[in-house]
Tab-separated table of C-alpha atoms in Angstrom:
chain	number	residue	atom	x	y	z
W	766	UNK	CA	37.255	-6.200	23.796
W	767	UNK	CA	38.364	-9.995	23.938
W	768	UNK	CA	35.984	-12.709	25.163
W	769	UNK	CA	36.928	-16.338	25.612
W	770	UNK	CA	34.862	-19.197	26.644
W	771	UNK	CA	35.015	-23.033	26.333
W	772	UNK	CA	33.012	-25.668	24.917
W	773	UNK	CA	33.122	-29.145	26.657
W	774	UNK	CA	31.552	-31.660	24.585
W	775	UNK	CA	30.672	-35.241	26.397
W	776	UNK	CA	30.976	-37.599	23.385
W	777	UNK	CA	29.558	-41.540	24.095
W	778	UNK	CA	31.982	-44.443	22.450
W	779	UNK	CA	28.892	-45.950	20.927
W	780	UNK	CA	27.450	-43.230	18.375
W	781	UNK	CA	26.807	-42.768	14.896
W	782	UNK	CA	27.229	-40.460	12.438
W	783	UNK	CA	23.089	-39.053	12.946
W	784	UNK	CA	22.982	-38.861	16.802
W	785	UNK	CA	26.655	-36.736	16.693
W	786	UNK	CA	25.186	-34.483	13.925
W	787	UNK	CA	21.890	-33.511	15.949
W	788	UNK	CA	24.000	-33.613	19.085
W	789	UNK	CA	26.651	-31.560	17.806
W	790	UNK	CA	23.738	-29.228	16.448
W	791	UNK	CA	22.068	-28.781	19.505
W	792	UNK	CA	25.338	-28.272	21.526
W	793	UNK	CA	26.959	-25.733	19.454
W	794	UNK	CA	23.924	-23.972	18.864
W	795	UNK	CA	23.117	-23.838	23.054
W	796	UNK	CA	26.884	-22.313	23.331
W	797	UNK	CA	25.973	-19.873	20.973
W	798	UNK	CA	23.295	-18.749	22.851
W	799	UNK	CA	25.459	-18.575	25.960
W	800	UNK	CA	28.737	-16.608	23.923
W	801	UNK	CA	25.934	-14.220	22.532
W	802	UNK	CA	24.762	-13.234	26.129
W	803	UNK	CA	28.120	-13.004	27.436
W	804	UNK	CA	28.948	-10.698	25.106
W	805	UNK	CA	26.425	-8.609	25.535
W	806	UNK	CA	26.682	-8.036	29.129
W	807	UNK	CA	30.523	-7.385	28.483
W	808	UNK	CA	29.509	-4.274	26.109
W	809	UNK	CA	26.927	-3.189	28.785
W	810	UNK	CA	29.948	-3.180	31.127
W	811	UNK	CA	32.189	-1.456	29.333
W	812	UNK	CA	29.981	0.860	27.951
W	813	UNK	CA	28.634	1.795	31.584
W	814	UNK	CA	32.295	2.338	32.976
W	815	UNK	CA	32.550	5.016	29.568
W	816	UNK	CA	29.653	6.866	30.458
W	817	UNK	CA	30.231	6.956	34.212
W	818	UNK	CA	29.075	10.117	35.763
W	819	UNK	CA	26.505	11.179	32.503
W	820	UNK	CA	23.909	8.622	33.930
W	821	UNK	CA	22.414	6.868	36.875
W	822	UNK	CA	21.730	3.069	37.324
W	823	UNK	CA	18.856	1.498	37.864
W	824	UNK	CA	17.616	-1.905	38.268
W	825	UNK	CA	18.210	-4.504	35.810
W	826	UNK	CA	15.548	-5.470	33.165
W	827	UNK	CA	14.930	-8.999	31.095
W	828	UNK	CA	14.574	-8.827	27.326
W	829	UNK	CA	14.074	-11.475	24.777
W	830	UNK	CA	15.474	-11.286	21.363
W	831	UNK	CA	15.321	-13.592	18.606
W	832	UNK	CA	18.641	-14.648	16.565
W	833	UNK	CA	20.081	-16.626	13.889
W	834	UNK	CA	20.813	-18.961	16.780
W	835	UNK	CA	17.423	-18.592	18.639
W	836	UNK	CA	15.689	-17.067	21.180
W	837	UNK	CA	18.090	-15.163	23.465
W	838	UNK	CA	17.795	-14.174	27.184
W	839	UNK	CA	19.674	-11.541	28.570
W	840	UNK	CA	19.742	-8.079	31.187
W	841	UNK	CA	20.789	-5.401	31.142
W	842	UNK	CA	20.467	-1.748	33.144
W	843	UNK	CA	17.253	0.414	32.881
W	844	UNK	CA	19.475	3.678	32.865
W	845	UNK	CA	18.743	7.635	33.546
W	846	UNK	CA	20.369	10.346	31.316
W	847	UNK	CA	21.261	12.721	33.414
W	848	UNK	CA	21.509	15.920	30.726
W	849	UNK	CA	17.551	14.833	29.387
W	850	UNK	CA	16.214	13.168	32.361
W	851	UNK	CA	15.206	10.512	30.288
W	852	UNK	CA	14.829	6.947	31.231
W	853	UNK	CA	16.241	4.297	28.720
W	854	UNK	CA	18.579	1.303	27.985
W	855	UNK	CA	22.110	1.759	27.356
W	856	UNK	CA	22.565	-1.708	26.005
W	857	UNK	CA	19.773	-0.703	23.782
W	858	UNK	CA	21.095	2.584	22.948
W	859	UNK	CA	24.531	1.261	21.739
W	860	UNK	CA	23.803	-1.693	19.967
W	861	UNK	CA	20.758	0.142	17.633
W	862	UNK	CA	18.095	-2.232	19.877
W	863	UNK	CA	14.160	-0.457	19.368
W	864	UNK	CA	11.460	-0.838	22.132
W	865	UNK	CA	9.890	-3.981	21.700
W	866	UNK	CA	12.083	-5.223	18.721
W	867	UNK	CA	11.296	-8.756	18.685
W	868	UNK	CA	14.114	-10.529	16.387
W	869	UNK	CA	17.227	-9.264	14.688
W	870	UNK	CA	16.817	-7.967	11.072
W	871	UNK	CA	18.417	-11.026	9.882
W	872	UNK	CA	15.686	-13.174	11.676
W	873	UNK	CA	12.850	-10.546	10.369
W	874	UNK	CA	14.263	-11.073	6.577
W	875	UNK	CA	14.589	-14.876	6.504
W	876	UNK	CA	11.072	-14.550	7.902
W	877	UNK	CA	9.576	-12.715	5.341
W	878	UNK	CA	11.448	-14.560	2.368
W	879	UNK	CA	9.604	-17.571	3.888
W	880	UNK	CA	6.349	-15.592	4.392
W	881	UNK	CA	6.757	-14.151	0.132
W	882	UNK	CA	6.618	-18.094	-0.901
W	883	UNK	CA	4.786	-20.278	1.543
W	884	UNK	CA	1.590	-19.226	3.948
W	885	UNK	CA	1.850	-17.933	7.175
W	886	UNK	CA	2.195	-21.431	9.422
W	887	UNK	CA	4.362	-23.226	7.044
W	888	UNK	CA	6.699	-19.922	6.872
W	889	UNK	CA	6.244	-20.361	10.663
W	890	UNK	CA	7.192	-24.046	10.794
W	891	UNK	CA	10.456	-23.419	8.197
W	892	UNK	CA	12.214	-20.620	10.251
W	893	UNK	CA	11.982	-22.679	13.235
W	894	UNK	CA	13.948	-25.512	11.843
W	895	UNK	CA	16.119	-22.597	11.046
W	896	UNK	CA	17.054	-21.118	14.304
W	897	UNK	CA	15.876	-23.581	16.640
W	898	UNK	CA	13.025	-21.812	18.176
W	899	UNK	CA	9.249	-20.832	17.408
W	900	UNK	CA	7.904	-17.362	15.548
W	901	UNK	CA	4.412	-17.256	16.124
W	902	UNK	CA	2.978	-16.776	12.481
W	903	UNK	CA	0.563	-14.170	13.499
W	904	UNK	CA	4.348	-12.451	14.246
W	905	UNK	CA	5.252	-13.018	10.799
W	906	UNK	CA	2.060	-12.114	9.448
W	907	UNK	CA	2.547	-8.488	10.941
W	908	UNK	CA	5.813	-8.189	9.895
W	909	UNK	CA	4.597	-9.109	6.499
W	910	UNK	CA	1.888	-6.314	6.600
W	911	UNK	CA	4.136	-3.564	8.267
W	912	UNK	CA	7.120	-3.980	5.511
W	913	UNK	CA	4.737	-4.366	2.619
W	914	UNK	CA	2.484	-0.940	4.368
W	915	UNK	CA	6.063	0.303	4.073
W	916	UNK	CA	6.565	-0.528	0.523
W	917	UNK	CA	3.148	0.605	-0.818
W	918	UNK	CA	3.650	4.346	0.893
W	919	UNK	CA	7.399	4.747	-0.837
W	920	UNK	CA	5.114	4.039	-4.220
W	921	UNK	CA	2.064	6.357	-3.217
W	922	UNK	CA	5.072	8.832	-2.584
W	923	UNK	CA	6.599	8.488	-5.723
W	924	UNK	CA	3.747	8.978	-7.264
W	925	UNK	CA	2.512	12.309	-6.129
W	926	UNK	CA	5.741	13.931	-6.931
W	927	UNK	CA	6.038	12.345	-10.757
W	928	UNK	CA	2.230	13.054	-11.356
W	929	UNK	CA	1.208	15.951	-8.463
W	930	UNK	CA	4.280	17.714	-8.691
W	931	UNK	CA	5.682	16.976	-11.601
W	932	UNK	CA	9.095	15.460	-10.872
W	933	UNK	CA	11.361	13.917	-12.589
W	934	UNK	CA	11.988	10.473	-12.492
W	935	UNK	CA	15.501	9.393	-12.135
W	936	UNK	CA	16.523	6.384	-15.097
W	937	UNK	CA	19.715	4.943	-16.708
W	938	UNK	CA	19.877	7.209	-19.330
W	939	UNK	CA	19.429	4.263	-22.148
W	940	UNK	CA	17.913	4.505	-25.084
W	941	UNK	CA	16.418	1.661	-25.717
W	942	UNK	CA	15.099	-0.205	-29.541
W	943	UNK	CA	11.888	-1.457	-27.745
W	944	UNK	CA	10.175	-1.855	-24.357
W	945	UNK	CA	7.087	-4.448	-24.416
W	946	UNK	CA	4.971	-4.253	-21.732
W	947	UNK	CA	2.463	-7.344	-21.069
W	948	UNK	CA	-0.325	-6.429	-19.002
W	949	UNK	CA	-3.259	-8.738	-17.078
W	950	UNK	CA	-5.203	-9.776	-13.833
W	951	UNK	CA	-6.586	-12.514	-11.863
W	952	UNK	CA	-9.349	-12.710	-9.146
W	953	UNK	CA	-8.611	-13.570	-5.620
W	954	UNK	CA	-11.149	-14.303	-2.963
W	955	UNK	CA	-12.014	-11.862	-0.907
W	956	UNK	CA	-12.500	-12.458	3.365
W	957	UNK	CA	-14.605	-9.362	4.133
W	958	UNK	CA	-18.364	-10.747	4.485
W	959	UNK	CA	-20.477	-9.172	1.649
W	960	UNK	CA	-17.905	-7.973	-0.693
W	961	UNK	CA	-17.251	-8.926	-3.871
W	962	UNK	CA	-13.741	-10.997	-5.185
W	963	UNK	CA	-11.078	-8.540	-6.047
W	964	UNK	CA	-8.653	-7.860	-8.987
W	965	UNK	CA	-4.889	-8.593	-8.594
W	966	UNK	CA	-3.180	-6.352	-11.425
W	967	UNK	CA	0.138	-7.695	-12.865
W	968	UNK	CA	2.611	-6.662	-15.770
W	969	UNK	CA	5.618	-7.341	-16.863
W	970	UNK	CA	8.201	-5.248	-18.682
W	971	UNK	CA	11.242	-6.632	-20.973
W	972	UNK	CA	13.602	-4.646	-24.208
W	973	UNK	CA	14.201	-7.946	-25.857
W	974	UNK	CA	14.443	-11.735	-25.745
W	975	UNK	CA	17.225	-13.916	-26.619
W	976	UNK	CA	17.460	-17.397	-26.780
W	977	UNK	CA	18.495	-19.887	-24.104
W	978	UNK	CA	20.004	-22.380	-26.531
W	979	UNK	CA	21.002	-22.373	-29.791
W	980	UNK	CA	20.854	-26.325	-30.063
W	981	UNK	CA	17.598	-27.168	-28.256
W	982	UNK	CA	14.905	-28.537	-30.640
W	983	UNK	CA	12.225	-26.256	-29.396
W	984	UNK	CA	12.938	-22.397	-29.422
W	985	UNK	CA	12.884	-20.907	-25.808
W	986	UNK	CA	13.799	-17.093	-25.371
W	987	UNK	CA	14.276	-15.769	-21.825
W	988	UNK	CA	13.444	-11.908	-21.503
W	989	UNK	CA	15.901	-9.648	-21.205
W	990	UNK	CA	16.127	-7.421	-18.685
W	991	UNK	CA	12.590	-8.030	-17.082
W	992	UNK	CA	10.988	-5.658	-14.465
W	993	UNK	CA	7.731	-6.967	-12.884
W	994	UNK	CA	4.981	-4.783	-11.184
W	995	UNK	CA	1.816	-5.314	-9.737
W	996	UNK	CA	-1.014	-4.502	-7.256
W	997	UNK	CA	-4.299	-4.225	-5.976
W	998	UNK	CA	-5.441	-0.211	-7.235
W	999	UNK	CA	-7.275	1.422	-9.532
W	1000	UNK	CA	-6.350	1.192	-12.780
W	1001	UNK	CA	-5.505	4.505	-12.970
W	1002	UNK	CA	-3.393	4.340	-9.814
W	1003	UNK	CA	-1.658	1.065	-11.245
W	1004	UNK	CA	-0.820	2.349	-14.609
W	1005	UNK	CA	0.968	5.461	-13.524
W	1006	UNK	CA	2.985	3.664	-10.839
W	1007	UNK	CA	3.942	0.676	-13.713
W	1008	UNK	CA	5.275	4.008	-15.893
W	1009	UNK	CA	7.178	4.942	-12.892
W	1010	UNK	CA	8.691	1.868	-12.047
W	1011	UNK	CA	9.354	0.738	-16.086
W	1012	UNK	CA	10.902	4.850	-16.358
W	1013	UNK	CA	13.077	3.512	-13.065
W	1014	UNK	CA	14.421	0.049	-14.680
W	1015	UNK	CA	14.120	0.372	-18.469
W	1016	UNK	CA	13.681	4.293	-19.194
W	1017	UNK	CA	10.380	4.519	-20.725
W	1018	UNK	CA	10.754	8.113	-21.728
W	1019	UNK	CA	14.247	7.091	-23.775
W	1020	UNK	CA	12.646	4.080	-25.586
W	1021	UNK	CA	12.037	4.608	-29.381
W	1022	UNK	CA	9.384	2.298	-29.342
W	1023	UNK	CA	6.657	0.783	-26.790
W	1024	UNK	CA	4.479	-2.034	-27.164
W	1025	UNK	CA	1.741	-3.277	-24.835
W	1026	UNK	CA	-0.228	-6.460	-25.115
W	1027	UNK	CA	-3.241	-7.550	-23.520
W	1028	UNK	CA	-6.423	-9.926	-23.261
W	1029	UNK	CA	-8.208	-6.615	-24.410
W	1030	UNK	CA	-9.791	-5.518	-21.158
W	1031	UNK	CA	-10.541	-1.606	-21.336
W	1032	UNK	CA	-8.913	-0.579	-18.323
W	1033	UNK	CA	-5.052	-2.100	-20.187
W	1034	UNK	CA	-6.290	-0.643	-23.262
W	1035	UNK	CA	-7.201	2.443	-21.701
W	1036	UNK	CA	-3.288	2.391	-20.457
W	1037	UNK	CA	-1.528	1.605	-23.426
W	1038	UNK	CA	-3.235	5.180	-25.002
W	1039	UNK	CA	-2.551	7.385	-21.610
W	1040	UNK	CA	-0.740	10.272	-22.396
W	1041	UNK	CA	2.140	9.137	-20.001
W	1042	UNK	CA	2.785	5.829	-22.273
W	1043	UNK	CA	1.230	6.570	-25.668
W	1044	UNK	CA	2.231	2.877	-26.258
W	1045	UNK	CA	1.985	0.632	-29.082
W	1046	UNK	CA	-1.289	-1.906	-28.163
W	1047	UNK	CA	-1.448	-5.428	-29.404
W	1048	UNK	CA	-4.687	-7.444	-28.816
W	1049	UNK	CA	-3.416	-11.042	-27.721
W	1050	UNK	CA	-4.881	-13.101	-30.484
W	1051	UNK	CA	-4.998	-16.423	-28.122
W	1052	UNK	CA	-7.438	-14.588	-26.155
W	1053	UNK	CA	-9.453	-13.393	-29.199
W	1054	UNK	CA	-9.665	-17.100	-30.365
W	1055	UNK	CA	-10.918	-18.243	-27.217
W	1056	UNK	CA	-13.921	-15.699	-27.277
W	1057	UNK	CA	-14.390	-16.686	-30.994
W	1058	UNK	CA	-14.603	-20.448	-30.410
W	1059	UNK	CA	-16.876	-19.118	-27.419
W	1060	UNK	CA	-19.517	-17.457	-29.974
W	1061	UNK	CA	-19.344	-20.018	-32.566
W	1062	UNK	CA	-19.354	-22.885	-31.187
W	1063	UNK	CA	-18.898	-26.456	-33.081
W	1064	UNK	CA	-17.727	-24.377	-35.672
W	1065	UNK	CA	-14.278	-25.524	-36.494
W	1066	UNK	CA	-14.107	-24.300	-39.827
W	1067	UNK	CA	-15.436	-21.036	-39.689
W	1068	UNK	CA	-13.233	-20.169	-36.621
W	1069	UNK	CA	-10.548	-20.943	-38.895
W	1070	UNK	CA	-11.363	-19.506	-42.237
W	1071	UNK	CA	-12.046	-16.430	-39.888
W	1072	UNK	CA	-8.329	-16.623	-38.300
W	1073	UNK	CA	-7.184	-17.289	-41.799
W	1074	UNK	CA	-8.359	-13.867	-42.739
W	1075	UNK	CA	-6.727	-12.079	-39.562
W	1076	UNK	CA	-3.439	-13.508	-39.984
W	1077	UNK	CA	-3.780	-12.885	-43.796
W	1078	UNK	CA	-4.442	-9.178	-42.314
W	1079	UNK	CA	-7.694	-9.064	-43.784
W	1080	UNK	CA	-9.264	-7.738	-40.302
W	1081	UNK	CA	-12.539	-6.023	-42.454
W	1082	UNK	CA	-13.762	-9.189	-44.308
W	1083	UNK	CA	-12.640	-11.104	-40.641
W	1084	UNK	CA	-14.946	-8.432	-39.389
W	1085	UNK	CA	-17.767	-8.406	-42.055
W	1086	UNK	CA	-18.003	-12.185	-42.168
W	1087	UNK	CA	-18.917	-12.226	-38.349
W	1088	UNK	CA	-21.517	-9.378	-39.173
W	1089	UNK	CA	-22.768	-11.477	-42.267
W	1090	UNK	CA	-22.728	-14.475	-39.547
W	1091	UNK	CA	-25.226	-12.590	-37.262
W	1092	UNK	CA	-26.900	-11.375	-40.217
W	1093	UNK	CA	-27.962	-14.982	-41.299
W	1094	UNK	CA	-28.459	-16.746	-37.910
W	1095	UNK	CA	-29.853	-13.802	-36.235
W	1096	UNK	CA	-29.754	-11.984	-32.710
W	1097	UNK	CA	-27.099	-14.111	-30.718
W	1098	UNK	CA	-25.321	-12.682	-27.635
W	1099	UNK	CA	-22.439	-14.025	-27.301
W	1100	UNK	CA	-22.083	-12.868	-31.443
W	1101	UNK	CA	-23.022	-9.416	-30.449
W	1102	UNK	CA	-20.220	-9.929	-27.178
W	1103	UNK	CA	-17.759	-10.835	-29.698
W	1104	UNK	CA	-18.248	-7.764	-32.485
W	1105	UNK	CA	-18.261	-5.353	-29.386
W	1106	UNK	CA	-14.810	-6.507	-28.127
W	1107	UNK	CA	-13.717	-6.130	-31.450
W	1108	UNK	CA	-14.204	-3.170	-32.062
W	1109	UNK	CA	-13.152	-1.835	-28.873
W	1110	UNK	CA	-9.782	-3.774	-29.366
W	1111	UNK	CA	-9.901	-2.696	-33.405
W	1112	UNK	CA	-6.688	-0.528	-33.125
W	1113	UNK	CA	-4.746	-3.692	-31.303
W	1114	UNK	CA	-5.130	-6.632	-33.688
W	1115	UNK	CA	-2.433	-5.565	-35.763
W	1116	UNK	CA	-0.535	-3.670	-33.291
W	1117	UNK	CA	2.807	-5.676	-33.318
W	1118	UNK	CA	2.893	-5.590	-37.362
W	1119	UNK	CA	2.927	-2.181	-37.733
W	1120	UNK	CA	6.220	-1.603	-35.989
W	1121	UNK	CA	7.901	-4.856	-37.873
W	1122	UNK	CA	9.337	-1.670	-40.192
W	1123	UNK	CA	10.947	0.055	-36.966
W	1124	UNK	CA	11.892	-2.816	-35.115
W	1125	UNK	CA	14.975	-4.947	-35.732
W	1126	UNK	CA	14.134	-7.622	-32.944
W	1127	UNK	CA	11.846	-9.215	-34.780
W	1128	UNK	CA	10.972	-11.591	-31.973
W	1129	UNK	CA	9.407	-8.961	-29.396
W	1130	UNK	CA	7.030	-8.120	-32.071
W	1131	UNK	CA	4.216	-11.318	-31.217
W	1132	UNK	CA	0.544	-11.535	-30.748
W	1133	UNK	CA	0.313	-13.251	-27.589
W	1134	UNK	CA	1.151	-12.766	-24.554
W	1135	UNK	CA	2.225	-15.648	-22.540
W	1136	UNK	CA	4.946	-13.999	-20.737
W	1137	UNK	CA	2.208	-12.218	-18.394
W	1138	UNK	CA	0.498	-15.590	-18.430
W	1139	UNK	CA	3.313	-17.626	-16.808
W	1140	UNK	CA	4.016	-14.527	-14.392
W	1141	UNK	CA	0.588	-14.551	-13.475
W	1142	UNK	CA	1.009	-17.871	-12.239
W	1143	UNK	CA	4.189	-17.420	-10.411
W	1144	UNK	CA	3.491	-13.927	-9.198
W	1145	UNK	CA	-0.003	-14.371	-7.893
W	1146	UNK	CA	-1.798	-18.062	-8.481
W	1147	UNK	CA	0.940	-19.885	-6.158
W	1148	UNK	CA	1.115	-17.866	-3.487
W	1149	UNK	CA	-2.511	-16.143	-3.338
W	1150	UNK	CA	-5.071	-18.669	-5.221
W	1151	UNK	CA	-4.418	-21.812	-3.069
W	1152	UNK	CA	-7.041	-23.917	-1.294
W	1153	UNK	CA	-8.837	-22.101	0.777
W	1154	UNK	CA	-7.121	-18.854	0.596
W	1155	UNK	CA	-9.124	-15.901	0.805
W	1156	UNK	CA	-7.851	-12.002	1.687
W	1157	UNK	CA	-8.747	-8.622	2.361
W	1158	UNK	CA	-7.591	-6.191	0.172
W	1159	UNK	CA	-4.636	-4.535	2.222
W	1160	UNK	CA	-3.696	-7.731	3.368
W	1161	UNK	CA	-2.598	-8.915	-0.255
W	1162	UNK	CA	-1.647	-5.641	-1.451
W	1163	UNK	CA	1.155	-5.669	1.083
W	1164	UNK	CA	2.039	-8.898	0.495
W	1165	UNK	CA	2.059	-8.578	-2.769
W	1166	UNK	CA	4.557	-5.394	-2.843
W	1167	UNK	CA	6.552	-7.448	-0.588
W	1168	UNK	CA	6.573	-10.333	-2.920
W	1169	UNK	CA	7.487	-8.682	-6.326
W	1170	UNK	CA	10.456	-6.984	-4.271
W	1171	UNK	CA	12.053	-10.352	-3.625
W	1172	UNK	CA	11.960	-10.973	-7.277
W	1173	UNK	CA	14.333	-8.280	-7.982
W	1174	UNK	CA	17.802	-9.697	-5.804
W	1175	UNK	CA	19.334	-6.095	-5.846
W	1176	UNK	CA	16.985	-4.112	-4.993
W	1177	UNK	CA	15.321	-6.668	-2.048
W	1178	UNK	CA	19.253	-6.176	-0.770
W	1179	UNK	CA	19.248	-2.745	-0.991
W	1180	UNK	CA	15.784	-2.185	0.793
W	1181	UNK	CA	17.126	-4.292	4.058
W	1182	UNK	CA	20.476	-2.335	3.524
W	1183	UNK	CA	18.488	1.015	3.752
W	1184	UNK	CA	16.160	-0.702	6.735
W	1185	UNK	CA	19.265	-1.112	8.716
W	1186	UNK	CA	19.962	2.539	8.530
């Protein structure tokens, strides 16, 4: 099929270099709109003259579609198959068109890597400078839910058959030195009258770090091959669905040794010793000497003589000093806070030492964990903790699933490849 059409352009003597850009814009972009139509009542044609005698015409029907070049306006026969006695589009039919498909998939992407980033209006207010026409954001918004809904069955899916039916999970088949997993939440505001703020889960998985430069003056390592997964689920939900994906990306099952570090909340502790894992767990020390400094407060030197013993790896006088400090100054309860979250974090203060000897990558092998920190902020702060923000829970779960796909280029690419199918 072979189309042509012209393009008359009415250029004045007198203009500049900005008013032939916009006009140039807004002219190619209106024959755009015109080609596109054209064409599509060319394929109607031709495909009606094929499939002459299988169907009968009816009248013709409006439809609106928005495109990389805009909102498009076009008609096309309401048809009836003659072997099903079915009523339906042709037009629709051939070109892969659903009832009350609103935009193109390109259109519905672009949208929703806006919507991942920025909120709802500005997402809005971005795509139309885009394609020359306005999304209404509530649109967006239920895009948004339906492809993150979409997301958040696959995982419920995967799930039941790794842990109801006990299915295997496809990997790379690598055995890898290491896998460190850093584990950690944040609160976001809840919109549902009467209920409480809500826990956003996040962790992030790496087998190594290397460094970015050699000559820079401050040492900055960038992880190596890093998978990131989060939600909003139990914790026993989210840890076996962070096994599945990390046995997807890095092969969990393969990896001589795991390591996971946390700001010693049970439910990552509780994790780290599942019987799916059985990983490693590191207390991160930063957070340990923020609830020290919390309990002892003023009291710069003890807070350090008692890090001085830790990192001499003297964790029972650490520990027996702090009882002797209680002992002496008597019933305090932020003291009594402190012993109790050490001893429920006992096994993880020295959690990264004791696989220096099996380990060659020295530099996985830390007591912090500021990777999760950062990712917390990029992953969940900047898009979900601005002013004024507040959600319900399904709202940011599918948001969220949608977001931590677009981290990962390949497989965001490979979920609108398999979308298209």
């Amino acid at each position: 099929m072979r189309i042509s059409e012209i393009l008359e352009l009415n250029i004045p003597d007198d203009v500049d270099i900005n008013k032939l850009e916009r006009y140039l814009a807004r002219e190619i972009k209106r024959f755009g709109k015109q080609v596109f139509s054209k064409v599509l009542q060319e394929i109607e044609t031709k495909k009606l003259e094929e499939a002459k005698g299988t169907l009968g015409r009816r009248e013709k029907v409006e439809r609106y579609l928005f495109t990389r070049l805009g909102l498009i306006r076009f008609e096309r026969h309401k048809v009836k198959y003659k072997e099903t006695c079915k009523f339906g589009f042709l037009l629709d039919d051939v070109l892969g068109l659903r009832p009350y498909q609103a935009a193109t998939k390109w259109v519905r992407q672009r949208a929703l890597e806006l919507a991942v980033e920025y909120p709802f209006r500005q997402a809005m207010s971005l795509l139309r400078h885009e394609i020359g026409d306005e999304i209404s954001h509530r649109t967006i918004h239920r895009w948004a839910q339906e492809e993150g809904k979409k997301l958040r069955e696959e995982e419920e899916a995967r799930q039941e058959a790794v842990f109801g039916r006990a299915e295997k999970v496809r990997n790379d088949g690598q055995q890898r030195e290491i896998v460190v997993l850093e584990v950690d939440g944040t609160m976001l505001h809840s919109q549902e009258k009467g209920e409480d703020d809500f826990e956003a889960k996040l962790a992030i998985m790496y087998s190594g770090k290397e460094l970015e430069s050699k000559t820079a003056r401050h040492k900055r390592y960038r992880l190596k091959e890093k998978v990131v997964y989060g939600g909003i689920e139990t914790a026993d939900d989210f840890g076996e669905r962070l096994y599945i994906q990390g046995e997807r990306k890095l092969s969990l099952s393969l990896a001589k040794n795991l390591l996971l570090i946390s700001d010693g909340a049970r439910w990552i502790s509780d994790i780290a010793g599942a019987d799916y894992l059985k990983a490693t767990y590191q207390l991160d020390w930063w957070h340990y000497e923020k609830k020290l400094s919390a309990a002892l407060p003023g009291e710069l030197k003890l807070q350090q003589e008692l890090m001085n013993l830790l990192w001499a790896g003297k964790r029972e006088e650490h520990r027996n000093l702090l009882r002797l400090k209680r002992l002496v100054d008597g019933p305090s309860e932020k003291l009594d806070d402190l012993l109790g979250y050490l001893e429920e974090n006992w096994d993880g203060i020295y959690g990264s030492r004791n696989l220096k000897g099996k380990v060659g990558a020295r530099e996985v092998l830390v007591v912090g964990s500021g990777g999760i920190e950062k990712n917390i902020d990029l992953a969940l702060c900047r898009r979900f903790k601005g002013r004024g923000m507040s959600w319900s829970r399904a709202g940011a779960q599918n948001l969220l699933k949608l977001r931590l796909l677009r981290y990962d280029r390949k497989d965001w690419k490979d979920y609108w490849r398999r979308s298209m199918n």
